[in-house]
mmCIF file with all atom_site columns, C-alpha atoms and ligand atoms in Angstrom:
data_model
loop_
_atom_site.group_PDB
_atom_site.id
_atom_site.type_symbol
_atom_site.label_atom_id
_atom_site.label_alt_id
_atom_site.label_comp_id
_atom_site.label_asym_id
_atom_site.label_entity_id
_atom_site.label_seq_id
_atom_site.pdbx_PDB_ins_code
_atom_site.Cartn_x
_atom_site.Cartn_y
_atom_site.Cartn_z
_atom_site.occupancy
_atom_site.B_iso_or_equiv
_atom_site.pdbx_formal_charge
_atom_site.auth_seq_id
_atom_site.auth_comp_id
_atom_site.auth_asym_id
_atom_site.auth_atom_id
_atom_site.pdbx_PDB_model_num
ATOM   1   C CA . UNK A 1 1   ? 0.000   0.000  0.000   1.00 94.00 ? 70  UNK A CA 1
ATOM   2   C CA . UNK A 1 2   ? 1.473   3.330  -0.623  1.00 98.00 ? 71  UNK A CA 1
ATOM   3   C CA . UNK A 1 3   ? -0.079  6.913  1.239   1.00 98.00 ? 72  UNK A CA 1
ATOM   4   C CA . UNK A 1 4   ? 0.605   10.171 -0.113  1.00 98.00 ? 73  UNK A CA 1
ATOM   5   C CA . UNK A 1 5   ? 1.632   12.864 1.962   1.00 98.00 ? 74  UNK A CA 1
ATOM   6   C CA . UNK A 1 6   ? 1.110   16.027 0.568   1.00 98.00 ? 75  UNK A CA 1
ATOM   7   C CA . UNK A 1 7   ? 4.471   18.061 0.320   1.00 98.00 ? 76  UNK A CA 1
ATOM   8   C CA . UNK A 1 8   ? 3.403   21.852 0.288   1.00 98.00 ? 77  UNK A CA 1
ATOM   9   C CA . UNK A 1 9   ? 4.067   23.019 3.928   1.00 97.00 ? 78  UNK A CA 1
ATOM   10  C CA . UNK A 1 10  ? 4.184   21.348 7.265   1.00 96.00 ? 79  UNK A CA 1
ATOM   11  C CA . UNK A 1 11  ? 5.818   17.755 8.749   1.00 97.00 ? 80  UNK A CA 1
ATOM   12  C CA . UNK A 1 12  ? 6.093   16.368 5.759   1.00 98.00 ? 81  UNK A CA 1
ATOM   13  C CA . UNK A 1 13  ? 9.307   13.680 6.780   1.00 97.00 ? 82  UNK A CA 1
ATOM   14  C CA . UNK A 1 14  ? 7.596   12.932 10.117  1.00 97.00 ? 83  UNK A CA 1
ATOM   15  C CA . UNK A 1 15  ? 4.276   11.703 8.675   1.00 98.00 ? 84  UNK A CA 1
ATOM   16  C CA . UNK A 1 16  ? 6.043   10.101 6.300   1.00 98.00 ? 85  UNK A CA 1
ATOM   17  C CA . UNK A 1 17  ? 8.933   8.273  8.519   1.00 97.00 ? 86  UNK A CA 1
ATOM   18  C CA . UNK A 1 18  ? 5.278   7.309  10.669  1.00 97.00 ? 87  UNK A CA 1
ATOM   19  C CA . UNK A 1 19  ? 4.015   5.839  7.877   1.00 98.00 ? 88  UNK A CA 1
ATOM   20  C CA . UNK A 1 20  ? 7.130   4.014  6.612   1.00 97.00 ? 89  UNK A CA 1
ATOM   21  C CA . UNK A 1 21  ? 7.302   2.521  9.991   1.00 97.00 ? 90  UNK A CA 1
ATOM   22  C CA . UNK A 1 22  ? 3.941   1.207  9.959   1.00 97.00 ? 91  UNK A CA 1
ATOM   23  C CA . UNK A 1 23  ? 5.034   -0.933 7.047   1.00 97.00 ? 92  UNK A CA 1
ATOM   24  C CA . UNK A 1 24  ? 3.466   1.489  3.966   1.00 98.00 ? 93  UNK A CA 1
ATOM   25  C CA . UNK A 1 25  ? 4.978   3.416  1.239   1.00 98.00 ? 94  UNK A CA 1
ATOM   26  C CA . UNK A 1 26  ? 5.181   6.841  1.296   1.00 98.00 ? 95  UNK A CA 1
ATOM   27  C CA . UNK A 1 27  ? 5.587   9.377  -1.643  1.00 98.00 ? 96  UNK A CA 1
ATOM   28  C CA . UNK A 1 28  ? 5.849   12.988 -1.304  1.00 98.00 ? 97  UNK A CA 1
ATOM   29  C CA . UNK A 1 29  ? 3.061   14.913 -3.442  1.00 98.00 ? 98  UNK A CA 1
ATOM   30  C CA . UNK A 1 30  ? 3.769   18.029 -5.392  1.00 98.00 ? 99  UNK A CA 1
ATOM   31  C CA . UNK A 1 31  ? 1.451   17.696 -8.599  1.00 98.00 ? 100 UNK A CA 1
ATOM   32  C CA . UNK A 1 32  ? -1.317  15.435 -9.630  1.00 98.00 ? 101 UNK A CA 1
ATOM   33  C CA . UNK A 1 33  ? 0.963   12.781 -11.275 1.00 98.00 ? 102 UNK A CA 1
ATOM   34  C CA . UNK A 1 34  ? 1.966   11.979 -7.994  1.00 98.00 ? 103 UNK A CA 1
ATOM   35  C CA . UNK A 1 35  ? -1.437  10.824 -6.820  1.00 98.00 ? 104 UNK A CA 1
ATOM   36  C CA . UNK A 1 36  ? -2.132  7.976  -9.271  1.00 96.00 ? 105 UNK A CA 1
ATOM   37  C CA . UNK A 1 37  ? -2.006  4.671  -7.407  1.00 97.00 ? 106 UNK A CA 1
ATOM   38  C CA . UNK A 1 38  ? -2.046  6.000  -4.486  1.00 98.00 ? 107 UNK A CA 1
ATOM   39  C CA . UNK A 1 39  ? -4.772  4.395  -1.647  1.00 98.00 ? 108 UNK A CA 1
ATOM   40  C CA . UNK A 1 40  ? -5.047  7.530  0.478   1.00 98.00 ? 109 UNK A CA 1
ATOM   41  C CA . UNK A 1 41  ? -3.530  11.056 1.237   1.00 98.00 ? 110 UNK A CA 1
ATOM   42  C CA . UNK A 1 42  ? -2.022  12.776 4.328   1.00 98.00 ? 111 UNK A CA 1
ATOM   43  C CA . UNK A 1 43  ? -2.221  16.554 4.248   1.00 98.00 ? 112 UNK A CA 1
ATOM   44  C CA . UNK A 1 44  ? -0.585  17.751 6.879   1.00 98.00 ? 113 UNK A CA 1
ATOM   45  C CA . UNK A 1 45  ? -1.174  21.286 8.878   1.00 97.00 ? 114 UNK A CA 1
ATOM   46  C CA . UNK A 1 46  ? 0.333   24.073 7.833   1.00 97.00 ? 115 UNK A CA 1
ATOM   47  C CA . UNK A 1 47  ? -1.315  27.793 6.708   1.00 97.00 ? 116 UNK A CA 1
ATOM   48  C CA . UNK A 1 48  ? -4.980  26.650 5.052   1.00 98.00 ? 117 UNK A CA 1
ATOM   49  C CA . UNK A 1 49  ? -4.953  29.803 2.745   1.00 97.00 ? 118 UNK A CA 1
ATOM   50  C CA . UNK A 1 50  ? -1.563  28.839 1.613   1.00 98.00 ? 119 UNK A CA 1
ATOM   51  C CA . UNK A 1 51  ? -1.847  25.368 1.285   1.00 98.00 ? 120 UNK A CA 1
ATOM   52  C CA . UNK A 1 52  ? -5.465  25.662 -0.066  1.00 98.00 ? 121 UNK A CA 1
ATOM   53  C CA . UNK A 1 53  ? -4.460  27.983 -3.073  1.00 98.00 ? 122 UNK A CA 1
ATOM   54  C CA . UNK A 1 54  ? -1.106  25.679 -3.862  1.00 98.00 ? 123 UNK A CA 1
ATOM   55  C CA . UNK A 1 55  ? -3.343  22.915 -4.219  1.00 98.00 ? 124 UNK A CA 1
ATOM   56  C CA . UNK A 1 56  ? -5.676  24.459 -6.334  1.00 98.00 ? 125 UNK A CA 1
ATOM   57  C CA . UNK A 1 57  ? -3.876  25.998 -9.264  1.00 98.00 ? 126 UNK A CA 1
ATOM   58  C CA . UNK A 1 58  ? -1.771  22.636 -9.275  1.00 98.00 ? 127 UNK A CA 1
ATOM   59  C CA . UNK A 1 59  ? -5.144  21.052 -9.633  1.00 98.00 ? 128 UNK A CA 1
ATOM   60  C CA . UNK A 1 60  ? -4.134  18.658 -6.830  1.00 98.00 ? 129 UNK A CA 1
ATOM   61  C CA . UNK A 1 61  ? -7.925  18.882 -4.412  1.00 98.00 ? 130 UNK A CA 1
ATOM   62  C CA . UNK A 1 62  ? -9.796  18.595 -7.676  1.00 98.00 ? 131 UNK A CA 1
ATOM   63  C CA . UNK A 1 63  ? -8.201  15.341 -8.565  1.00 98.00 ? 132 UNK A CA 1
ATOM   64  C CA . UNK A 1 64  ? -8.182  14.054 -5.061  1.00 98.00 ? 133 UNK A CA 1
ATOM   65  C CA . UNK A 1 65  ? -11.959 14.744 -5.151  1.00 98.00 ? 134 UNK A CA 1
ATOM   66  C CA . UNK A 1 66  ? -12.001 12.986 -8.896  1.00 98.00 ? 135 UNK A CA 1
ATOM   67  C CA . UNK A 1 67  ? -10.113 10.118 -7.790  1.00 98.00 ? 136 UNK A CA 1
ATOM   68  C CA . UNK A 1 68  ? -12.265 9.676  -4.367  1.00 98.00 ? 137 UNK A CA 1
ATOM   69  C CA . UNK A 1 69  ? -8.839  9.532  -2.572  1.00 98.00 ? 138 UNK A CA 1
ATOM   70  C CA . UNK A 1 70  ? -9.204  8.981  1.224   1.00 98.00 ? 139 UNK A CA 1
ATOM   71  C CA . UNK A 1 71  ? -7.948  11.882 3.190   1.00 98.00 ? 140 UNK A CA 1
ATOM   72  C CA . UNK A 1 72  ? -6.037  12.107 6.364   1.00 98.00 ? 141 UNK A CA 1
ATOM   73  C CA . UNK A 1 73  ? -5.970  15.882 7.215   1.00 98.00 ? 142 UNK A CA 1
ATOM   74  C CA . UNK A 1 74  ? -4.776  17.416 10.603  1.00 98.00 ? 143 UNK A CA 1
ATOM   75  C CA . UNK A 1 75  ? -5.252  21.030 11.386  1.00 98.00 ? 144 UNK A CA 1
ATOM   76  C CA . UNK A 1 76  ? -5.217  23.282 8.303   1.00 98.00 ? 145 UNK A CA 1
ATOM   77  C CA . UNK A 1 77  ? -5.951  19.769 6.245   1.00 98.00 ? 146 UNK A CA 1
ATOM   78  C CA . UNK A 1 78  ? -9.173  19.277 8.538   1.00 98.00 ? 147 UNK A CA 1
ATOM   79  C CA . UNK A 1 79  ? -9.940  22.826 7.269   1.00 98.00 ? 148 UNK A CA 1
ATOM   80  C CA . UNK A 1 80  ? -9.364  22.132 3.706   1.00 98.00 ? 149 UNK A CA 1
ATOM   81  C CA . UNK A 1 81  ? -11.566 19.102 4.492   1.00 98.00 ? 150 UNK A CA 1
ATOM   82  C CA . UNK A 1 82  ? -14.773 21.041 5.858   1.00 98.00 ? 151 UNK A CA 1
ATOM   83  C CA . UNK A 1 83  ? -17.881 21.512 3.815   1.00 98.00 ? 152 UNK A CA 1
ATOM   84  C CA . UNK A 1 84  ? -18.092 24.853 5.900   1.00 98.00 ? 153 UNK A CA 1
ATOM   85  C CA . UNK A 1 85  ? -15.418 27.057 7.170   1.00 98.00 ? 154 UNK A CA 1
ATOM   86  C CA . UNK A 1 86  ? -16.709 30.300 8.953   1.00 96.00 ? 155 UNK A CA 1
ATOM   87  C CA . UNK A 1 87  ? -19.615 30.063 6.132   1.00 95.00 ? 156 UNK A CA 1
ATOM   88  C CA . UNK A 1 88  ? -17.677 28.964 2.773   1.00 97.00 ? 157 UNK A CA 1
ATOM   89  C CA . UNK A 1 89  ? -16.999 25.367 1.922   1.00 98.00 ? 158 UNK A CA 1
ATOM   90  C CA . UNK A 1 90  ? -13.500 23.804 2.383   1.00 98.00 ? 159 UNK A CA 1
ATOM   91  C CA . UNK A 1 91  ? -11.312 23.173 -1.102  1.00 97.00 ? 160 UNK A CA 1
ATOM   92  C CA . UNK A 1 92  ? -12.018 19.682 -0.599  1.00 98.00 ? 161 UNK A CA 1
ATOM   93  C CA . UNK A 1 93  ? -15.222 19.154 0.954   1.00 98.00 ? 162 UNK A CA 1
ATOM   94  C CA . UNK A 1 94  ? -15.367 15.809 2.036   1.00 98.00 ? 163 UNK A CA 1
ATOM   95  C CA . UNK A 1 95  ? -16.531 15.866 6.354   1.00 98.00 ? 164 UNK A CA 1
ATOM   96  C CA . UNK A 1 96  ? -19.795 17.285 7.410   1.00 98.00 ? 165 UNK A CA 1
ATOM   97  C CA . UNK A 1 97  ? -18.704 19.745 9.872   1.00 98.00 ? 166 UNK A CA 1
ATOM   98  C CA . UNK A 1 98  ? -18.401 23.438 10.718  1.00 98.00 ? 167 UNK A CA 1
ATOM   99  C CA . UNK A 1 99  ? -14.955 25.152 11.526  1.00 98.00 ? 168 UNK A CA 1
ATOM   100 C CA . UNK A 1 100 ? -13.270 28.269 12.937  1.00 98.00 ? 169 UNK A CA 1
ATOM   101 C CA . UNK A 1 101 ? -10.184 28.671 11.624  1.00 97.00 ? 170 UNK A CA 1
ATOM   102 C CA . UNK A 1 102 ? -8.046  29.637 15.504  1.00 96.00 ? 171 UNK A CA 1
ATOM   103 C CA . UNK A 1 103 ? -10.807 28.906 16.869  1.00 96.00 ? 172 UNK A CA 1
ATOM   104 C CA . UNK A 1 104 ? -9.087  28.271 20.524  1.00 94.00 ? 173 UNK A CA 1
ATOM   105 C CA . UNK A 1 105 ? -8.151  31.791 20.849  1.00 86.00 ? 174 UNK A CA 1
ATOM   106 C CA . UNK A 1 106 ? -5.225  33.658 21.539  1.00 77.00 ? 175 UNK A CA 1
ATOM   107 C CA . UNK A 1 107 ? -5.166  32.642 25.120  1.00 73.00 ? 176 UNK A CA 1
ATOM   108 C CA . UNK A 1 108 ? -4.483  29.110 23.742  1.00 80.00 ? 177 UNK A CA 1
ATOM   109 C CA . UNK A 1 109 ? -3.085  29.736 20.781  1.00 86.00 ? 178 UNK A CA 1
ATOM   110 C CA . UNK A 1 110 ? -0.734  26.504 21.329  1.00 93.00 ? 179 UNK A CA 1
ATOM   111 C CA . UNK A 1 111 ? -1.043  23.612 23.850  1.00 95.00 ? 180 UNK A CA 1
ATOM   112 C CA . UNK A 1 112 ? -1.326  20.001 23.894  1.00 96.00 ? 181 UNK A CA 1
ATOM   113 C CA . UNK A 1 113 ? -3.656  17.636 25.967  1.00 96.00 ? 182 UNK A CA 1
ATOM   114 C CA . UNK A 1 114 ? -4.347  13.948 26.834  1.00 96.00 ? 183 UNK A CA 1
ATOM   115 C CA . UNK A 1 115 ? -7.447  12.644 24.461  1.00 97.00 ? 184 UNK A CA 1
ATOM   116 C CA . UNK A 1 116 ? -9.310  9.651  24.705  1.00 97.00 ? 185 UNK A CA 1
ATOM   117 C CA . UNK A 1 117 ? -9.392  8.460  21.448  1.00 97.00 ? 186 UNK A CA 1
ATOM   118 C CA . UNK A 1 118 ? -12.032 5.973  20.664  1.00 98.00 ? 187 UNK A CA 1
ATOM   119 C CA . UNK A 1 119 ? -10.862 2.802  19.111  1.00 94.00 ? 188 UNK A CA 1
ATOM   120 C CA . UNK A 1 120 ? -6.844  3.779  19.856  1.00 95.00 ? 189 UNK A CA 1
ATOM   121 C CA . UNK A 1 121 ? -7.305  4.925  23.442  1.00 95.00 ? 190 UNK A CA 1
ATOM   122 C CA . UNK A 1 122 ? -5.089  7.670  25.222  1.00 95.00 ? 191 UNK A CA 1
ATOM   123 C CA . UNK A 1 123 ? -3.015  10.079 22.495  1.00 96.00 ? 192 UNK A CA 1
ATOM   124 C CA . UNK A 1 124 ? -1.383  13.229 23.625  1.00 96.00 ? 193 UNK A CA 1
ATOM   125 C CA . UNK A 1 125 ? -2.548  15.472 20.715  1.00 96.00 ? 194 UNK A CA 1
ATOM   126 C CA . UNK A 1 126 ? -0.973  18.868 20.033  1.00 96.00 ? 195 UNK A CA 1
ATOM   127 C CA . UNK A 1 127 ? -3.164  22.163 18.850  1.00 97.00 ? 196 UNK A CA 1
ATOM   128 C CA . UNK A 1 128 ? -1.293  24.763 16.767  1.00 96.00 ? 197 UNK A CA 1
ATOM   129 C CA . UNK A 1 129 ? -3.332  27.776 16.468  1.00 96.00 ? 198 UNK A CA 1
ATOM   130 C CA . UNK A 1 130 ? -5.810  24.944 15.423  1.00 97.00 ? 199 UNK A CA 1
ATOM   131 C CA . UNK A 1 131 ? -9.510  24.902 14.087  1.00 98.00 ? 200 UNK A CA 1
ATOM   132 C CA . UNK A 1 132 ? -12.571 24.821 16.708  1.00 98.00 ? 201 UNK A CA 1
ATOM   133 C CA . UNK A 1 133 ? -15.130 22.191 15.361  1.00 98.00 ? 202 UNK A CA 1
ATOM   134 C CA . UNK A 1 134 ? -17.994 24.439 15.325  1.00 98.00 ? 203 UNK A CA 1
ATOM   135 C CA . UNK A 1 135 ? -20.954 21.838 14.857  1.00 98.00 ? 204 UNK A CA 1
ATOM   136 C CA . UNK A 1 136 ? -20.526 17.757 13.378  1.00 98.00 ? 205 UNK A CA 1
ATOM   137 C CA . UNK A 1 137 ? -23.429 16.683 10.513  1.00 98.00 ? 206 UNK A CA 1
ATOM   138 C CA . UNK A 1 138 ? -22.274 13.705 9.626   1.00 98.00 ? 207 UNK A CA 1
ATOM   139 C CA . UNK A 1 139 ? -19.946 10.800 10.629  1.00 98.00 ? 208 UNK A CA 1
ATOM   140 C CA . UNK A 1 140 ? -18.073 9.819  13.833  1.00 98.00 ? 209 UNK A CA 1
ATOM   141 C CA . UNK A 1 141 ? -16.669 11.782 16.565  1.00 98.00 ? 210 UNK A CA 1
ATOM   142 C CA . UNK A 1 142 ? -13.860 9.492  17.829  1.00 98.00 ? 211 UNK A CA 1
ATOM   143 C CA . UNK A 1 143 ? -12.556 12.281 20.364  1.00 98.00 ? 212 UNK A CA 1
ATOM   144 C CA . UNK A 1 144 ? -13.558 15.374 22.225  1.00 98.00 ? 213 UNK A CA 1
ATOM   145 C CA . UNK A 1 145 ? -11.728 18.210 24.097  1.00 97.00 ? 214 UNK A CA 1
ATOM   146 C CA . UNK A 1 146 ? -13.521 20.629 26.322  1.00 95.00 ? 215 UNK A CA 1
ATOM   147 C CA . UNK A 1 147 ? -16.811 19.492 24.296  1.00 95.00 ? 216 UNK A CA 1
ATOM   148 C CA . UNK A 1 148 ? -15.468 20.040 20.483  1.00 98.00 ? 217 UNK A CA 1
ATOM   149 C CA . UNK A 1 149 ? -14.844 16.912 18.435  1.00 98.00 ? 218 UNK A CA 1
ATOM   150 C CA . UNK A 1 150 ? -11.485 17.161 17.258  1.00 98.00 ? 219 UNK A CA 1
ATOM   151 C CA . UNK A 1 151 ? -11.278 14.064 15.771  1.00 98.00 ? 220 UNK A CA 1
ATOM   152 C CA . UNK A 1 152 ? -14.275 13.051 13.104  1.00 98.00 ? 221 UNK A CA 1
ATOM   153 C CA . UNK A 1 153 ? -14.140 9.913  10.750  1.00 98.00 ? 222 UNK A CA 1
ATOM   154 C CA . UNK A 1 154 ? -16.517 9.489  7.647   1.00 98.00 ? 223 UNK A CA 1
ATOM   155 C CA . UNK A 1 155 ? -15.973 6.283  5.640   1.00 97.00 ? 224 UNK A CA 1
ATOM   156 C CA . UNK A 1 156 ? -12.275 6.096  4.653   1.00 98.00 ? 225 UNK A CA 1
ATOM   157 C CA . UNK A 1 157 ? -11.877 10.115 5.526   1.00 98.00 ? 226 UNK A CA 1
ATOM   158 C CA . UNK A 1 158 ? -10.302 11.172 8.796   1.00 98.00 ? 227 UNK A CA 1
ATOM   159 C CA . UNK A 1 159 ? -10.127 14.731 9.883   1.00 98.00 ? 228 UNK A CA 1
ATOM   160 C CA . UNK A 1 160 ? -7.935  16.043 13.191  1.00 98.00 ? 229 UNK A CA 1
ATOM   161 C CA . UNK A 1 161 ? -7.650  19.415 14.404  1.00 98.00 ? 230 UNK A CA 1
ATOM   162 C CA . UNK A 1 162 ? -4.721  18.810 16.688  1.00 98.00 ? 231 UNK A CA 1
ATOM   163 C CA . UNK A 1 163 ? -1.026  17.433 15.373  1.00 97.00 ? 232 UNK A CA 1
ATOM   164 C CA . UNK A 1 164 ? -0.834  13.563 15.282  1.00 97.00 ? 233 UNK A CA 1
ATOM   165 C CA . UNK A 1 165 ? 2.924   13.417 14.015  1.00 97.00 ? 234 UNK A CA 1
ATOM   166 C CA . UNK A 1 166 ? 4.508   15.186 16.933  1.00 94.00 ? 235 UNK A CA 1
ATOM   167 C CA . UNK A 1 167 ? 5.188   11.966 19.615  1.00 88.00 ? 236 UNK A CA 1
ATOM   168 C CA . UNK A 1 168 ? 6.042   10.499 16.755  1.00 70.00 ? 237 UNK A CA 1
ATOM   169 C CA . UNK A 1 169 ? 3.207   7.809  18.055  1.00 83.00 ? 238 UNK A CA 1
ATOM   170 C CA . UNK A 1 170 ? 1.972   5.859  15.021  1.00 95.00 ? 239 UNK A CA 1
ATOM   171 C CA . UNK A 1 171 ? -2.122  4.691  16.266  1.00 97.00 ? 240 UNK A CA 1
ATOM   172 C CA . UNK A 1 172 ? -3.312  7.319  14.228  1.00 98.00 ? 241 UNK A CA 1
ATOM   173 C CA . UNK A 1 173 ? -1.559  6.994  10.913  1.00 98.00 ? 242 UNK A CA 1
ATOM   174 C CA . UNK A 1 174 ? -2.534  3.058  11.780  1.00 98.00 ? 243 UNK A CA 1
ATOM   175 C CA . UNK A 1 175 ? -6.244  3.616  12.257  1.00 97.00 ? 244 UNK A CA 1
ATOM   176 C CA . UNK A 1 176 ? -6.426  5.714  8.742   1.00 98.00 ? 245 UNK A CA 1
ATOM   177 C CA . UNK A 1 177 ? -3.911  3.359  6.745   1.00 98.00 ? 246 UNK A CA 1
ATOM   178 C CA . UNK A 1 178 ? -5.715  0.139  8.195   1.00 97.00 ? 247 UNK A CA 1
ATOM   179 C CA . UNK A 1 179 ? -9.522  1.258  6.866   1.00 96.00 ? 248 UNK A CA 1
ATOM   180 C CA . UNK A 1 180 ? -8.192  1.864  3.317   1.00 97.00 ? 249 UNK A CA 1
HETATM 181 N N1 . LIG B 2 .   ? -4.106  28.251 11.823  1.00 96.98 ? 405 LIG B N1 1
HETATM 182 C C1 . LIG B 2 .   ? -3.854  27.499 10.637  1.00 96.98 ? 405 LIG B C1 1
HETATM 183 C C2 . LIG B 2 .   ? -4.897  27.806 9.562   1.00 96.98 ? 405 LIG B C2 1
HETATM 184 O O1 . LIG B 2 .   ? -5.825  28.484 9.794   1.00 96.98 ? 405 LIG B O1 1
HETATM 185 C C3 . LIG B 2 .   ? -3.811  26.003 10.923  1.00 96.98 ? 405 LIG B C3 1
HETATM 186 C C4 . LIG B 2 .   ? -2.680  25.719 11.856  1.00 96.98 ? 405 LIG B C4 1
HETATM 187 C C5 . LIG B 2 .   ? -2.095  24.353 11.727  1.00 96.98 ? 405 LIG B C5 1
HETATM 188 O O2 . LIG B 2 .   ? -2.261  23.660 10.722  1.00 96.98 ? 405 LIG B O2 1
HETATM 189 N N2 . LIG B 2 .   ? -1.323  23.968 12.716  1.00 96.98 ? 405 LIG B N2 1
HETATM 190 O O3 . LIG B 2 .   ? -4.741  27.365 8.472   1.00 96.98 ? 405 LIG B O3 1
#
């Protein structure tokens, strides 16, 4: 099996030494070539607006969207995932839910916390000026903070608001690679 990980901003090299442990390929993505025969996607966090516009006049989300490629995106790639940020759909609309971009505030801008994670149990996740999960339409909340999901599955899609690739702790690059 070999996962994409999308090479535009962010940890690219950790998510991708994570997935090599675990066993799968890994291949940077720059341009749509790259995604043929690929069974899913990372995109990591990073600057939404910057990411977002990348992948658009590469034609990169509207390919992923063609090819129905299952997406792992954590913080600005949960974003890019939304069908609503503040209002307007993400570039790749793919989870039912409603974000704030920063949505924890200045007073929290950065911090990390022990989740309970259902299915994988306890994860220390890490929030980088990340998105507040507004409201969840559709699919699974497998883990809260303070009341917020911040970790939603739908089918093969998986969308995080906090950092999964800091602890260098592979469960959650495991749960996503082991559904595709
Ligand atoms: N604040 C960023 C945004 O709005 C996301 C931050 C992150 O990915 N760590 O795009």
């Amino acid at each position: 099996m070999e996962i994409g990980v999308l090479d535009i901003q962010g940890d690219v090299a950790e998510h991708i030494s994570i997935l090599e442990n675990l066993g799968a390929r890994a291949r940077k993505v720059r341009r749509t070539s790259d995604l043929v025969g690929l069974s899913g996607i990372v995109v990591p966090g990073g600057e939404s607006t910057v990411i977002g516009s990348i992948m658009e006049q590469r034609g990169i989300s509207n390919k992923i969207i063609e090819l129905n490629l299952p997406v792992m995106g954590t913080c600005a790639g949960l974003i890019l995932m939304s069908k609503s940020v503040e209002g307007k759909p993400g570039l790749i609309p793919i989870l039912d839910i409603e974000v704030k971009r920063n949505g924890y505030g200045s007073q929290r801008e950065s911090f990390e916390t022990d989740l309970e994670i259902k299915g994988i149990g306890k994860f220390r996740g890490v929030f980088i000026r990340a998105p507040l999960v507004t409201r969840v339409r559709g699919g699974e909340v497998l883990a809260s903070f303070e009341k917020s999901a911040v970790m939603i599955s739908d089918g093969k899609n998986l969308g995080l608001s906090f950092h999964p690739e800091i602890y260098g702790n592979g469960k959650i690059h495991n749960y996503f690679i082991s559904r595709l």
